[in-house]
Amino acid sequence: HLNRQDQQVHQPGVLTRAADLFARITYGRYQLKMERGEAPGFRAFDTDRRASLDLDELSSGTRVQLLIAVRVAFVEEQEHGIALPLIFDEALANSDEVRASQIIDAVLALVRTGRQVFYLTAQHDEVSKWRRKLREVDGLAHHEFDLAEIRGFSERERAPVIDFEPTASDPVPASDGKSWLEYRSVLNVGPLSELESLGGAHLWYMIDDVTELHRMLQSGINRWGQFETLVEIGAFNPTAGDSDLLAKARASARLLERVLRMRAVGRGKPVDRAVLDASSAISPQFIDRLGLLARELHGDAGELMAALRDGQVSGFRRAKIDELTGYLEEKGYLDTRARLSRTEIREQVGPHVFADLERGLFSRERVDQLISLATADEVAT
Protein backbone atom coordinates (compact mmCIF):
# COMPACT_ATOMS: atom_id res chain seq x y z
CA HIS A 1 0.00 0.00 0.00
CA LEU A 2 2.78 2.45 0.92
CA ASN A 3 4.73 1.64 -2.23
CA ARG A 4 1.65 2.19 -4.40
CA GLN A 5 0.84 5.45 -2.59
CA ASP A 6 4.41 6.67 -3.05
CA GLN A 7 4.26 5.91 -6.77
CA GLN A 8 0.97 7.77 -7.14
CA VAL A 9 2.35 10.87 -5.42
CA HIS A 10 5.91 11.00 -6.74
CA GLN A 11 5.88 9.03 -10.00
CA PRO A 12 5.84 11.25 -13.09
CA GLY A 13 2.49 11.45 -14.84
CA VAL A 14 3.89 9.85 -17.96
CA LEU A 15 4.69 6.65 -16.06
CA THR A 16 1.28 6.60 -14.39
CA ARG A 17 -0.36 6.91 -17.80
CA ALA A 18 1.93 4.25 -19.32
CA ALA A 19 1.09 1.86 -16.48
CA ASP A 20 -2.63 2.43 -17.00
CA LEU A 21 -2.35 1.83 -20.76
CA PHE A 22 -0.22 -1.30 -20.32
CA ALA A 23 -2.68 -2.84 -17.85
CA ARG A 24 -5.56 -2.10 -20.21
CA ILE A 25 -3.77 -3.41 -23.31
CA THR A 26 -2.87 -6.67 -21.55
CA TYR A 27 -6.36 -6.87 -20.01
CA GLY A 28 -5.00 -6.98 -16.48
CA ARG A 29 -2.40 -9.69 -17.03
CA TYR A 30 0.56 -7.32 -16.59
CA GLN A 31 1.32 -4.06 -14.80
CA LEU A 32 4.15 -1.66 -15.60
CA LYS A 33 6.61 -0.97 -12.79
CA MET A 34 9.51 1.44 -12.61
CA GLU A 35 12.43 -0.12 -10.79
CA ARG A 36 14.55 2.34 -8.87
CA GLY A 37 18.19 2.13 -7.92
CA GLU A 38 21.46 2.69 -9.71
CA ALA A 39 20.05 1.46 -13.01
CA PRO A 40 16.35 2.35 -13.04
CA GLY A 41 14.24 0.83 -15.77
CA PHE A 42 10.90 -0.54 -16.82
CA ARG A 43 9.75 -3.93 -15.59
CA ALA A 44 6.56 -5.87 -16.21
CA PHE A 45 4.72 -7.25 -13.18
CA ASP A 46 2.94 -10.54 -13.92
CA THR A 47 -0.32 -10.37 -11.94
CA ASP A 48 -0.77 -14.15 -12.11
CA ARG A 49 2.61 -15.12 -10.73
CA ARG A 50 3.15 -11.90 -8.74
CA ALA A 51 6.59 -11.77 -10.34
CA SER A 52 8.57 -8.82 -11.72
CA LEU A 53 10.09 -9.47 -15.15
CA ASP A 54 12.79 -7.81 -17.24
CA LEU A 55 11.80 -6.81 -20.76
CA ASP A 56 13.93 -9.59 -22.22
CA GLU A 57 11.93 -12.11 -20.16
CA LEU A 58 8.69 -11.12 -21.92
CA SER A 59 7.35 -12.64 -25.09
CA SER A 60 7.82 -10.49 -28.19
CA GLY A 61 4.08 -9.78 -28.28
CA THR A 62 3.93 -8.58 -24.67
CA ARG A 63 7.07 -6.49 -25.18
CA VAL A 64 5.36 -4.75 -28.13
CA GLN A 65 2.35 -4.05 -25.92
CA LEU A 66 4.56 -2.50 -23.24
CA LEU A 67 6.47 -0.32 -25.72
CA ILE A 68 3.23 0.93 -27.28
CA ALA A 69 1.93 1.91 -23.84
CA VAL A 70 5.14 3.77 -22.94
CA ARG A 71 5.45 5.55 -26.30
CA VAL A 72 1.83 6.70 -26.34
CA ALA A 73 2.19 7.97 -22.77
CA PHE A 74 5.30 9.98 -23.70
CA VAL A 75 3.52 11.41 -26.75
CA GLU A 76 0.60 12.54 -24.59
CA GLU A 77 2.96 14.11 -22.05
CA GLN A 78 4.73 16.16 -24.74
CA GLU A 79 1.63 17.45 -26.52
CA HIS A 80 0.32 19.88 -23.90
CA GLY A 81 -3.29 19.62 -25.05
CA ILE A 82 -2.80 19.30 -28.81
CA ALA A 83 -3.64 15.75 -29.87
CA LEU A 84 -1.52 15.07 -32.93
CA PRO A 85 -2.17 12.05 -35.19
CA LEU A 86 -0.43 8.82 -34.25
CA ILE A 87 1.04 6.47 -36.84
CA PHE A 88 1.27 2.74 -36.12
CA ASP A 89 3.29 0.63 -38.54
CA GLU A 90 2.48 -3.11 -38.38
CA ALA A 91 2.21 -2.99 -34.60
CA LEU A 92 0.43 -6.37 -34.56
CA ALA A 93 3.27 -8.22 -36.28
CA ASN A 94 4.46 -10.20 -33.24
CA SER A 95 1.08 -10.67 -31.59
CA ASP A 96 -1.25 -13.65 -31.45
CA GLU A 97 -5.01 -13.22 -31.91
CA VAL A 98 -5.67 -12.33 -28.28
CA ARG A 99 -2.85 -9.77 -27.99
CA ALA A 100 -3.69 -8.27 -31.39
CA SER A 101 -7.30 -7.77 -30.29
CA GLN A 102 -6.13 -6.10 -27.07
CA ILE A 103 -3.80 -3.74 -28.95
CA ILE A 104 -6.55 -2.77 -31.39
CA ASP A 105 -8.93 -2.12 -28.47
CA ALA A 106 -6.32 0.16 -26.89
CA VAL A 107 -5.84 2.09 -30.15
CA LEU A 108 -9.60 2.46 -30.58
CA ALA A 109 -9.82 3.79 -27.02
CA LEU A 110 -7.39 6.53 -28.08
CA VAL A 111 -9.51 7.25 -31.17
CA ARG A 112 -12.61 7.68 -29.00
CA THR A 113 -10.85 10.52 -27.16
CA GLY A 114 -10.67 12.45 -30.46
CA ARG A 115 -7.25 11.21 -31.55
CA GLN A 116 -6.62 10.51 -35.23
CA VAL A 117 -4.74 7.30 -35.94
CA PHE A 118 -3.12 5.98 -39.10
CA TYR A 119 -2.41 2.26 -39.23
CA LEU A 120 -0.04 1.12 -41.98
CA THR A 121 0.44 -2.50 -42.98
CA ALA A 122 1.34 -4.73 -45.88
CA GLN A 123 0.06 -7.79 -44.03
CA HIS A 124 -3.34 -9.09 -45.11
CA ASP A 125 -4.02 -10.83 -41.80
CA GLU A 126 -3.63 -7.49 -40.00
CA VAL A 127 -6.15 -5.89 -42.36
CA SER A 128 -8.55 -8.70 -41.51
CA LYS A 129 -8.09 -8.20 -37.78
CA TRP A 130 -8.82 -4.48 -38.07
CA ARG A 131 -11.86 -5.08 -40.28
CA ARG A 132 -13.33 -7.61 -37.85
CA LYS A 133 -12.82 -5.32 -34.89
CA LEU A 134 -14.22 -2.25 -36.64
CA ARG A 135 -17.35 -4.18 -37.62
CA GLU A 136 -17.99 -4.72 -33.90
CA VAL A 137 -17.92 -1.01 -32.97
CA ASP A 138 -20.59 1.59 -33.65
CA GLY A 139 -20.22 5.27 -34.41
CA LEU A 140 -16.47 5.21 -34.99
CA ALA A 141 -15.58 6.88 -38.30
CA HIS A 142 -12.86 5.09 -40.19
CA HIS A 143 -11.57 4.83 -43.75
CA GLU A 144 -9.57 2.17 -45.54
CA PHE A 145 -7.09 3.14 -48.25
CA ASP A 146 -5.51 0.68 -50.68
CA LEU A 147 -2.15 2.28 -51.43
CA ALA A 148 -1.53 -0.08 -54.35
CA GLU A 149 -4.64 1.29 -56.01
CA ILE A 150 -3.86 4.92 -55.12
CA ARG A 151 -0.32 4.62 -56.48
CA GLY A 152 -1.59 3.08 -59.70
CA PHE A 153 0.00 -0.35 -59.42
CA SER A 154 -0.87 -2.73 -62.24
CA GLU A 155 -3.17 -5.67 -61.57
CA ARG A 156 -0.18 -8.01 -61.62
CA GLU A 157 1.52 -5.99 -58.88
CA ARG A 158 -1.53 -5.98 -56.63
CA ALA A 159 -2.43 -8.73 -54.20
CA PRO A 160 -6.13 -8.89 -53.32
CA VAL A 161 -6.84 -8.54 -49.62
CA ILE A 162 -8.57 -11.69 -48.39
CA ASP A 163 -10.21 -11.65 -45.00
CA PHE A 164 -8.75 -14.32 -42.74
CA GLU A 165 -10.98 -15.80 -40.08
CA PRO A 166 -9.23 -16.81 -36.85
CA THR A 167 -9.54 -20.31 -35.52
CA ALA A 168 -12.60 -20.39 -33.29
CA SER A 169 -11.68 -20.63 -29.63
CA ASP A 170 -13.44 -23.04 -27.33
CA PRO A 171 -16.40 -21.34 -25.62
CA VAL A 172 -16.51 -21.19 -21.83
CA PRO A 173 -18.68 -24.13 -20.77
CA ALA A 174 -21.96 -23.14 -19.13
CA SER A 175 -22.81 -24.37 -15.64
CA ASP A 176 -25.99 -26.14 -16.84
CA GLY A 177 -27.50 -26.18 -13.36
CA LYS A 178 -24.37 -27.49 -11.67
CA SER A 179 -23.42 -26.39 -8.18
CA TRP A 180 -20.34 -24.30 -7.51
CA LEU A 181 -18.31 -27.37 -6.51
CA GLU A 182 -19.55 -29.41 -9.48
CA TYR A 183 -18.69 -26.58 -11.88
CA ARG A 184 -15.03 -26.89 -10.91
CA SER A 185 -14.53 -30.13 -12.81
CA VAL A 186 -16.23 -28.67 -15.89
CA LEU A 187 -13.81 -25.71 -15.84
CA ASN A 188 -10.84 -27.97 -15.03
CA VAL A 189 -9.69 -25.72 -12.18
CA GLY A 190 -6.27 -26.69 -10.78
CA PRO A 191 -5.35 -26.93 -7.09
CA LEU A 192 -4.10 -23.91 -5.16
CA SER A 193 -1.04 -25.84 -4.01
CA GLU A 194 0.44 -25.63 -7.53
CA LEU A 195 0.34 -21.81 -7.65
CA GLU A 196 3.23 -19.44 -7.08
CA SER A 197 0.79 -16.83 -5.74
CA LEU A 198 -2.92 -16.23 -5.28
CA GLY A 199 -2.84 -13.91 -8.29
CA GLY A 200 -2.77 -16.97 -10.52
CA ALA A 201 -5.77 -18.59 -8.84
CA HIS A 202 -8.75 -19.32 -11.04
CA LEU A 203 -11.64 -16.92 -10.47
CA TRP A 204 -13.76 -19.95 -9.50
CA TYR A 205 -12.21 -19.85 -6.02
CA MET A 206 -13.42 -16.29 -5.37
CA ILE A 207 -16.86 -16.29 -7.00
CA ASP A 208 -19.37 -18.93 -5.91
CA ASP A 209 -22.28 -17.60 -7.99
CA VAL A 210 -21.87 -19.81 -11.07
CA THR A 211 -23.97 -17.53 -13.29
CA GLU A 212 -21.82 -14.49 -12.46
CA LEU A 213 -18.67 -16.58 -12.72
CA HIS A 214 -19.64 -17.72 -16.22
CA ARG A 215 -20.27 -14.11 -17.21
CA MET A 216 -16.80 -13.09 -16.04
CA LEU A 217 -15.12 -15.99 -17.80
CA GLN A 218 -16.92 -15.19 -21.04
CA SER A 219 -15.56 -11.64 -20.89
CA GLY A 220 -12.01 -13.00 -20.74
CA ILE A 221 -11.41 -12.57 -17.00
CA ASN A 222 -10.32 -15.85 -15.44
CA ARG A 223 -7.52 -15.14 -12.91
CA TRP A 224 -7.70 -13.29 -9.61
CA GLY A 225 -4.67 -11.10 -10.30
CA GLN A 226 -6.14 -10.06 -13.64
CA PHE A 227 -9.52 -9.30 -12.04
CA GLU A 228 -7.89 -7.20 -9.27
CA THR A 229 -5.89 -5.18 -11.78
CA LEU A 230 -8.87 -4.44 -14.01
CA VAL A 231 -10.86 -3.24 -11.00
CA GLU A 232 -7.94 -1.12 -9.78
CA ILE A 233 -7.51 0.74 -13.10
CA GLY A 234 -11.25 1.15 -13.59
CA ALA A 235 -11.42 -1.09 -16.66
CA PHE A 236 -14.00 -3.22 -14.87
CA ASN A 237 -16.83 -0.93 -13.81
CA PRO A 238 -19.03 -2.80 -11.35
CA THR A 239 -22.78 -2.33 -11.46
CA ALA A 240 -24.83 -2.39 -8.27
CA GLY A 241 -24.88 -6.18 -8.41
CA ASP A 242 -21.19 -6.35 -9.25
CA SER A 243 -20.30 -4.27 -6.20
CA ASP A 244 -21.67 -7.03 -3.98
CA LEU A 245 -19.90 -9.59 -6.14
CA LEU A 246 -16.63 -7.69 -5.78
CA ALA A 247 -16.93 -7.42 -1.98
CA LYS A 248 -17.59 -11.16 -1.66
CA ALA A 249 -14.74 -12.04 -4.03
CA ARG A 250 -12.31 -9.89 -2.05
CA ALA A 251 -13.45 -11.48 1.22
CA SER A 252 -12.78 -14.94 -0.23
CA ALA A 253 -9.36 -13.79 -1.47
CA ARG A 254 -8.45 -12.41 1.97
CA LEU A 255 -9.40 -15.71 3.56
CA LEU A 256 -7.46 -17.79 1.04
CA GLU A 257 -4.40 -15.54 1.30
CA ARG A 258 -4.34 -16.00 5.07
CA VAL A 259 -4.91 -19.76 4.89
CA LEU A 260 -2.16 -20.19 2.28
CA ARG A 261 0.28 -18.25 4.48
CA MET A 262 -0.54 -20.59 7.37
CA ARG A 263 -0.26 -23.61 5.13
CA ALA A 264 3.22 -22.41 4.08
CA VAL A 265 4.47 -22.73 7.68
CA GLY A 266 6.88 -25.65 7.75
CA ARG A 267 7.03 -25.79 3.96
CA GLY A 268 9.57 -24.21 1.71
CA LYS A 269 9.57 -23.37 -1.95
CA PRO A 270 10.00 -26.43 -4.20
CA VAL A 271 13.58 -27.43 -4.92
CA ASP A 272 14.78 -28.58 -8.33
CA ARG A 273 18.12 -29.19 -10.01
CA ALA A 274 18.54 -25.51 -10.91
CA VAL A 275 18.15 -24.50 -7.25
CA LEU A 276 20.65 -27.12 -6.14
CA ASP A 277 23.13 -26.04 -8.79
CA ALA A 278 22.83 -22.37 -7.71
CA SER A 279 23.75 -23.31 -4.13
CA SER A 280 27.42 -23.97 -5.10
CA ALA A 281 27.39 -26.69 -2.46
CA ILE A 282 27.13 -29.56 -4.93
CA SER A 283 29.92 -30.67 -7.23
CA PRO A 284 29.29 -31.95 -10.79
CA GLN A 285 29.89 -35.44 -9.42
CA PHE A 286 26.66 -35.31 -7.34
CA ILE A 287 24.36 -32.83 -9.13
CA ASP A 288 22.63 -35.41 -11.33
CA ARG A 289 21.86 -37.74 -8.41
CA LEU A 290 20.61 -34.93 -6.16
CA GLY A 291 18.54 -33.40 -8.94
CA LEU A 292 16.85 -36.75 -9.55
CA LEU A 293 16.26 -37.28 -5.83
CA ALA A 294 14.70 -33.81 -5.49
CA ARG A 295 12.33 -34.62 -8.34
CA GLU A 296 11.37 -37.97 -6.76
CA LEU A 297 10.58 -36.11 -3.51
CA HIS A 298 8.45 -33.54 -5.39
CA GLY A 299 10.84 -30.73 -4.49
CA ASP A 300 10.38 -31.07 -0.72
CA ALA A 301 13.57 -29.63 0.78
CA GLY A 302 12.94 -31.14 4.22
CA GLU A 303 12.61 -34.65 2.83
CA LEU A 304 15.63 -34.10 0.59
CA MET A 305 17.87 -33.11 3.50
CA ALA A 306 16.56 -36.01 5.60
CA ALA A 307 17.41 -38.38 2.75
CA LEU A 308 20.93 -36.96 2.51
CA ARG A 309 21.47 -37.34 6.26
CA ASP A 310 20.27 -40.94 6.00
CA GLY A 311 23.04 -41.58 3.48
CA GLN A 312 20.83 -42.14 0.44
CA VAL A 313 23.46 -40.40 -1.71
CA SER A 314 26.66 -42.27 -0.95
CA GLY A 315 29.77 -40.13 -0.55
CA PHE A 316 28.00 -36.78 -0.05
CA ARG A 317 29.87 -35.33 2.91
CA ARG A 318 28.33 -33.99 6.13
CA ALA A 319 29.97 -30.58 5.67
CA LYS A 320 28.30 -30.21 2.27
CA ILE A 321 24.95 -31.25 3.75
CA ASP A 322 25.30 -28.48 6.36
CA GLU A 323 26.31 -25.96 3.66
CA LEU A 324 23.33 -26.92 1.48
CA THR A 325 20.99 -26.76 4.49
CA GLY A 326 22.10 -23.22 5.28
CA TYR A 327 21.60 -22.12 1.68
CA LEU A 328 18.11 -23.63 1.41
CA GLU A 329 17.04 -22.05 4.71
CA GLU A 330 18.41 -18.63 3.72
CA LYS A 331 16.63 -18.69 0.34
CA GLY A 332 13.30 -19.91 1.71
CA TYR A 333 13.39 -23.45 0.35
CA LEU A 334 13.71 -25.09 3.75
CA ASP A 335 11.35 -24.21 6.63
CA THR A 336 12.01 -26.17 9.82
CA ARG A 337 8.89 -24.96 11.67
CA ALA A 338 6.20 -27.52 12.52
CA ARG A 339 3.42 -27.64 9.96
CA LEU A 340 -0.08 -26.63 11.00
CA SER A 341 -2.92 -29.11 10.70
CA ARG A 342 -6.18 -28.15 9.04
CA THR A 343 -7.83 -27.94 12.46
CA GLU A 344 -5.13 -25.57 13.73
CA ILE A 345 -5.48 -23.41 10.64
CA ARG A 346 -9.26 -23.29 11.01
CA GLU A 347 -8.94 -22.23 14.66
CA GLN A 348 -6.42 -19.47 13.89
CA VAL A 349 -8.40 -18.16 10.91
CA GLY A 350 -11.65 -17.87 12.88
CA PRO A 351 -11.12 -14.45 14.50
CA HIS A 352 -9.95 -12.92 11.21
CA VAL A 353 -13.08 -13.84 9.24
CA PHE A 354 -15.58 -12.80 11.90
CA ALA A 355 -16.15 -9.31 10.43
CA ASP A 356 -16.75 -10.69 6.93
CA LEU A 357 -19.14 -13.30 8.34
CA GLU A 358 -21.06 -10.56 10.15
CA ARG A 359 -21.32 -8.56 6.91
CA GLY A 360 -22.73 -11.60 5.12
CA LEU A 361 -19.87 -11.78 2.63
CA PHE A 362 -19.72 -15.53 3.07
CA SER A 363 -21.19 -18.28 5.23
CA ARG A 364 -19.44 -20.57 7.69
CA GLU A 365 -19.96 -23.39 5.22
CA ARG A 366 -18.08 -21.44 2.54
CA VAL A 367 -15.28 -20.67 5.00
CA ASP A 368 -14.88 -24.40 5.64
CA GLN A 369 -14.98 -25.11 1.89
CA LEU A 370 -12.24 -22.60 1.13
CA ILE A 371 -10.03 -23.80 4.00
CA SER A 372 -10.41 -27.37 2.75
CA LEU A 373 -9.53 -26.34 -0.81
CA ALA A 374 -6.47 -24.35 0.32
CA THR A 375 -5.20 -27.27 2.43
CA ALA A 376 -6.27 -30.03 0.04
CA ASP A 377 -3.04 -31.99 0.51
CA GLU A 378 -3.49 -32.10 4.28
CA VAL A 379 -5.09 -35.03 6.11
CA ALA A 380 -8.30 -33.73 7.72
CA THR A 381 -8.16 -33.92 11.53
Short mmCIF file of C-alpha atoms in Angstrom, two decimals, residues 27 83 152 164 194 210 287:
data_model
loop_
_atom_site.label_atom_id
_atom_site.label_comp_id
_atom_site.label_asym_id
_atom_site.label_seq_id
_atom_site.Cartn_x
_atom_site.Cartn_y
_atom_site.Cartn_z
CA TYR A 27 -6.36 -6.87 -20.01
CA ALA A 83 -3.64 15.75 -29.87
CA GLY A 152 -1.59 3.08 -59.70
CA PHE A 164 -8.75 -14.32 -42.74
CA GLU A 194 0.44 -25.63 -7.53
CA VAL A 210 -21.87 -19.81 -11.07
CA ILE A 287 24.36 -32.83 -9.13
#
